[in-house]
Amino acid sequence: MCCFVPLAFPTKRKEAMTGTFVKRVMKSLCAAHGMRSSSSLAKVKVGTDILSIAPNVSLQIARTWDQGVASSFLTTPLVDIFKDKKVVIFGIPGAFTGVCSEEHVPTYMDNADMFKAKGIDFVICVAINDPYTMNEWAEKLQGKDTIEFYGDFDGSFHRSLKLVTDLSNVLLGTRSERY
Amino acid sequence: MCCFVPLAFPTKRKEAMTGTFVKRVMKSLCAAHGMRSSSSLAKVKVGTDILSIAPNVSLQIARTWDQGVASSFLTTPLVDIFKDKKVVIFGIPGAFTGVCSEEHVPTYMDNADMFKAKGIDFVICVAINDPYTMNEWAEKLQGKDTIEFYGDFDGSFHRSLKLVTDLSNVLLGTRSERY
């Protein structure tokens, strides 16, 4: 039920990503999890310019309801997340699902320092959940100090990347694919 | 952001509800919250036979992911929830939203004994959330011993009752109306 293929994105809006670092980190992580990196990449190729595929899409940083009210329910455009930064982003099918909570997100948390040492500015976990649910999950995982959590409440980010799938069979509905 | 109109349903599938008890409890609860009961009922009239409107709909009882796996992701048909029982059901826009967590659900928890004394078999809280998120929320509220929590992960229950609304402005997406 989860995902651990890191994708690093261009540091500038129209800059193509070389993918060298991505491939290296992905290869080591996938090997650690016994996965083949090529199959795990699904429909997003290394080098994909996320900002050109989803130019008007925003994510919602994990926060409490009260913080949501205080922020006037502000969202974060992708350009503000990725511009001039090197980011590892990974998607999970849902907050409070088993393997994601017990293994995959903690793996990223445990390797946060390794990512930083390799020049990554921050690691992002994203799911098709509202930001309040994502926040509660992040708090429960004690993960907010090491990685960032974002909601994609309406699935617009994952739809733009063609990374949505129907997980009704496990009572989740439309969610992110494993990536 | 919430809801506190209790609806009691027929004890048998084709039995029409008299609504007397419902009106009395609703009136007192709405008065306590400064709401007019007539406006709060929205599109579901007292006396509505839920089972005839949504004959093939199921809800998903709140549980952990592991319990979901163990149950083979079983869902609960409405007939199994309502048949031969008197039930108070109320809907909320979302787990982990503010007023619902701090006031409305606790109000039902505090009044669980009053409902039982009046012949209600159980009180149900339902939302367009997956059952794992509902479970975490119920645990956080310490509510599972007094009321039951169900998810309506795909919104089919609330759509059948015409009780869905777009709450994208507060980063929730398609959710249940206040009722």
CSV table of C-alpha atoms in Angstrom, one decimal, chain A:
chain,number,residue,atom,x,y,z
A,1,MET,CA,0.0,0.0,0.0
A,2,CYS,CA,2.8,2.5,-0.3
A,3,CYS,CA,5.5,4.1,-2.2
A,4,PHE,CA,9.1,5.2,-2.0
A,5,VAL,CA,10.3,6.5,-5.3
A,6,PRO,CA,11.9,9.9,-4.7
A,7,LEU,CA,11.6,12.4,-7.4
A,8,ALA,CA,13.8,15.5,-7.4
A,9,PHE,CA,12.6,18.4,-9.4
A,10,PRO,CA,14.1,21.3,-11.4
A,11,THR,CA,15.5,24.1,-9.3
A,12,LYS,CA,14.1,26.6,-11.8
A,13,ARG,CA,10.7,26.7,-13.4
A,14,LYS,CA,11.8,25.9,-17.0
A,15,GLU,CA,15.0,24.1,-16.2
A,16,ALA,CA,15.1,20.4,-17.2
A,17,MET,CA,16.3,18.0,-14.5
A,18,THR,CA,19.3,16.0,-15.3
A,19,GLY,CA,18.1,13.1,-13.1
A,20,THR,CA,21.5,11.9,-12.1
A,21,PHE,CA,21.0,12.4,-8.4
A,22,VAL,CA,17.5,11.2,-8.6
A,23,LYS,CA,18.5,7.9,-10.3
A,24,ARG,CA,21.3,7.3,-7.7
A,25,VAL,CA,19.1,7.9,-4.6
A,26,MET,CA,16.2,6.0,-6.2
A,27,LYS,CA,18.4,3.1,-7.0
A,28,SER,CA,19.7,2.8,-3.5
A,29,LEU,CA,16.3,3.3,-1.9
A,30,CYS,CA,14.6,0.8,-4.2
A,31,ALA,CA,17.3,-1.7,-3.6
A,32,ALA,CA,16.8,-1.3,0.1
A,33,HIS,CA,13.1,-2.1,-0.4
A,34,GLY,CA,13.6,-4.9,-2.8
A,35,MET,CA,11.9,-3.0,-5.6
A,36,ARG,CA,12.9,-2.4,-9.2
A,37,SER,CA,13.2,1.3,-9.7
A,38,SER,CA,12.0,1.2,-13.3
A,39,SER,CA,8.7,-0.4,-12.5
A,40,SER,CA,8.2,1.9,-9.5
A,41,LEU,CA,8.4,5.1,-11.5
A,42,ALA,CA,5.0,4.4,-13.0
A,43,LYS,CA,4.0,7.2,-15.3
A,44,VAL,CA,6.3,10.0,-14.2
A,45,LYS,CA,9.7,9.8,-15.9
A,46,VAL,CA,12.9,11.1,-14.4
A,47,GLY,CA,13.4,14.5,-16.0
A,48,THR,CA,9.7,15.4,-16.0
A,49,ASP,CA,9.1,19.1,-15.5
A,50,ILE,CA,6.3,19.0,-12.9
A,51,LEU,CA,5.7,22.8,-13.1
A,52,SER,CA,5.0,22.6,-16.9
A,53,ILE,CA,2.6,19.7,-16.4
A,54,ALA,CA,0.7,21.3,-13.5
A,55,PRO,CA,1.3,25.0,-13.9
A,56,ASN,CA,-1.7,26.2,-11.9
A,57,VAL,CA,-1.8,23.5,-9.2
A,58,SER,CA,-1.4,24.0,-5.5
A,59,LEU,CA,-0.9,21.8,-2.5
A,60,GLN,CA,-2.0,22.4,1.0
A,61,ILE,CA,0.6,22.3,3.8
A,62,ALA,CA,-0.5,20.1,6.7
A,63,ARG,CA,-1.9,22.1,9.5
A,64,THR,CA,-4.6,22.0,12.2
A,65,TRP,CA,-8.1,23.3,11.4
A,66,ASP,CA,-7.4,26.4,13.5
A,67,GLN,CA,-4.2,27.0,11.6
A,68,GLY,CA,-6.2,26.6,8.4
A,69,VAL,CA,-8.7,29.2,9.6
A,70,ALA,CA,-5.9,31.5,10.6
A,71,SER,CA,-4.3,31.2,7.2
A,72,SER,CA,-7.6,31.9,5.4
A,73,PHE,CA,-7.2,28.4,4.0
A,74,LEU,CA,-4.2,29.4,2.0
A,75,THR,CA,-2.7,26.9,-0.5
A,76,THR,CA,0.8,26.7,-1.8
A,77,PRO,CA,1.4,26.9,-5.5
A,78,LEU,CA,3.9,24.3,-6.8
A,79,VAL,CA,6.2,27.0,-8.0
A,80,ASP,CA,6.6,28.2,-4.4
A,81,ILE,CA,7.5,24.7,-3.3
A,82,PHE,CA,10.0,23.8,-6.1
A,83,LYS,CA,11.4,27.1,-7.3
A,84,ASP,CA,15.2,27.3,-6.6
A,85,LYS,CA,15.1,24.2,-4.5
A,86,LYS,CA,16.0,20.6,-4.8
A,87,VAL,CA,13.2,18.5,-3.5
A,88,VAL,CA,12.5,14.8,-2.9
A,89,ILE,CA,8.8,14.2,-3.1
A,90,PHE,CA,7.0,10.9,-2.6
A,91,GLY,CA,3.4,10.0,-2.6
A,92,ILE,CA,1.3,7.6,-0.5
A,93,PRO,CA,-2.2,6.3,-1.0
A,94,GLY,CA,-3.5,7.6,2.3
A,95,ALA,CA,-2.8,8.9,5.8
A,96,PHE,CA,-3.3,6.3,8.5
A,97,THR,CA,-2.8,3.4,6.1
A,98,GLY,CA,-0.6,0.6,7.4
A,99,VAL,CA,2.6,0.2,5.6
A,100,CYS,CA,2.9,3.9,4.9
A,101,SER,CA,2.7,4.7,8.6
A,102,GLU,CA,4.9,1.8,9.9
A,103,GLU,CA,7.6,1.6,7.3
A,104,HIS,CA,7.8,4.0,4.3
A,105,VAL,CA,7.4,7.4,5.8
A,106,PRO,CA,9.7,6.5,8.8
A,107,THR,CA,12.3,5.4,6.1
A,108,TYR,CA,12.3,8.9,4.7
A,109,MET,CA,12.4,10.4,8.2
A,110,ASP,CA,15.4,8.2,9.1
A,111,ASN,CA,17.2,9.2,5.9
A,112,ALA,CA,16.5,13.0,6.1
A,113,ASP,CA,20.1,13.8,7.0
A,114,MET,CA,21.4,11.7,4.1
A,115,PHE,CA,19.2,13.7,1.8
A,116,LYS,CA,20.4,16.9,3.2
A,117,ALA,CA,24.0,15.8,2.8
A,118,LYS,CA,23.4,15.1,-0.8
A,119,GLY,CA,22.1,18.6,-1.4
A,120,ILE,CA,18.3,18.1,-1.1
A,121,ASP,CA,16.6,21.1,0.5
A,122,PHE,CA,13.7,19.2,1.8
A,123,VAL,CA,11.7,16.0,1.6
A,124,ILE,CA,7.9,16.1,0.9
A,125,CYS,CA,5.3,13.5,1.6
A,126,VAL,CA,2.0,14.1,-0.2
A,127,ALA,CA,-1.3,12.3,-0.4
A,128,ILE,CA,-4.9,12.8,-1.6
A,129,ASN,CA,-6.1,13.8,1.9
A,130,ASP,CA,-7.1,17.1,3.4
A,131,PRO,CA,-4.4,19.0,5.2
A,132,TYR,CA,-6.0,18.5,8.6
A,133,THR,CA,-5.9,14.8,8.3
A,134,MET,CA,-2.4,14.9,6.9
A,135,ASN,CA,-1.4,17.0,9.9
A,136,GLU,CA,-2.8,14.6,12.5
A,137,TRP,CA,-1.0,11.8,10.7
A,138,ALA,CA,2.3,13.7,10.6
A,139,GLU,CA,1.9,14.5,14.3
A,140,LYS,CA,1.3,10.9,15.1
A,141,LEU,CA,4.4,9.9,13.1
A,142,GLN,CA,6.4,12.6,14.8
A,143,GLY,CA,7.5,13.5,11.3
A,144,LYS,CA,7.0,17.2,11.0
A,145,ASP,CA,10.5,18.2,12.2
A,146,THR,CA,12.2,16.1,9.5
A,147,ILE,CA,10.0,16.1,6.4
A,148,GLU,CA,7.1,18.2,5.1
A,149,PHE,CA,3.6,16.9,4.7
A,150,TYR,CA,1.2,18.3,2.1
A,151,GLY,CA,-2.4,17.4,1.2
A,152,ASP,CA,-3.8,17.2,-2.3
A,153,PHE,CA,-7.3,17.4,-1.1
A,154,ASP,CA,-9.0,17.4,-4.5
A,155,GLY,CA,-6.4,15.2,-6.2
A,156,SER,CA,-5.5,17.9,-8.8
A,157,PHE,CA,-1.8,17.5,-8.3
A,158,HIS,CA,-1.9,13.7,-8.8
A,159,ARG,CA,-4.4,13.9,-11.7
A,160,SER,CA,-2.1,16.3,-13.5
A,161,LEU,CA,0.7,13.7,-13.2
A,162,LYS,CA,-1.7,10.9,-14.1
A,163,LEU,CA,-0.9,9.3,-10.7
A,164,VAL,CA,-4.4,8.6,-9.5
A,165,THR,CA,-5.9,5.2,-9.1
A,166,ASP,CA,-9.1,3.8,-7.7
A,167,LEU,CA,-8.5,2.2,-4.3
A,168,SER,CA,-12.2,1.6,-3.5
A,169,ASN,CA,-11.4,-2.0,-2.9
A,170,VAL,CA,-9.5,-1.0,0.3
A,171,LEU,CA,-12.1,1.7,1.2
A,172,LEU,CA,-10.0,4.6,0.1
A,173,GLY,CA,-11.6,5.7,-3.1
A,174,THR,CA,-9.6,7.8,-5.6
A,175,ARG,CA,-6.0,8.1,-4.3
A,176,SER,CA,-2.5,8.5,-5.4
A,177,GLU,CA,-0.7,5.6,-7.1
A,178,ARG,CA,2.5,4.2,-5.5
A,179,TYR,CA,5.4,6.4,-6.5
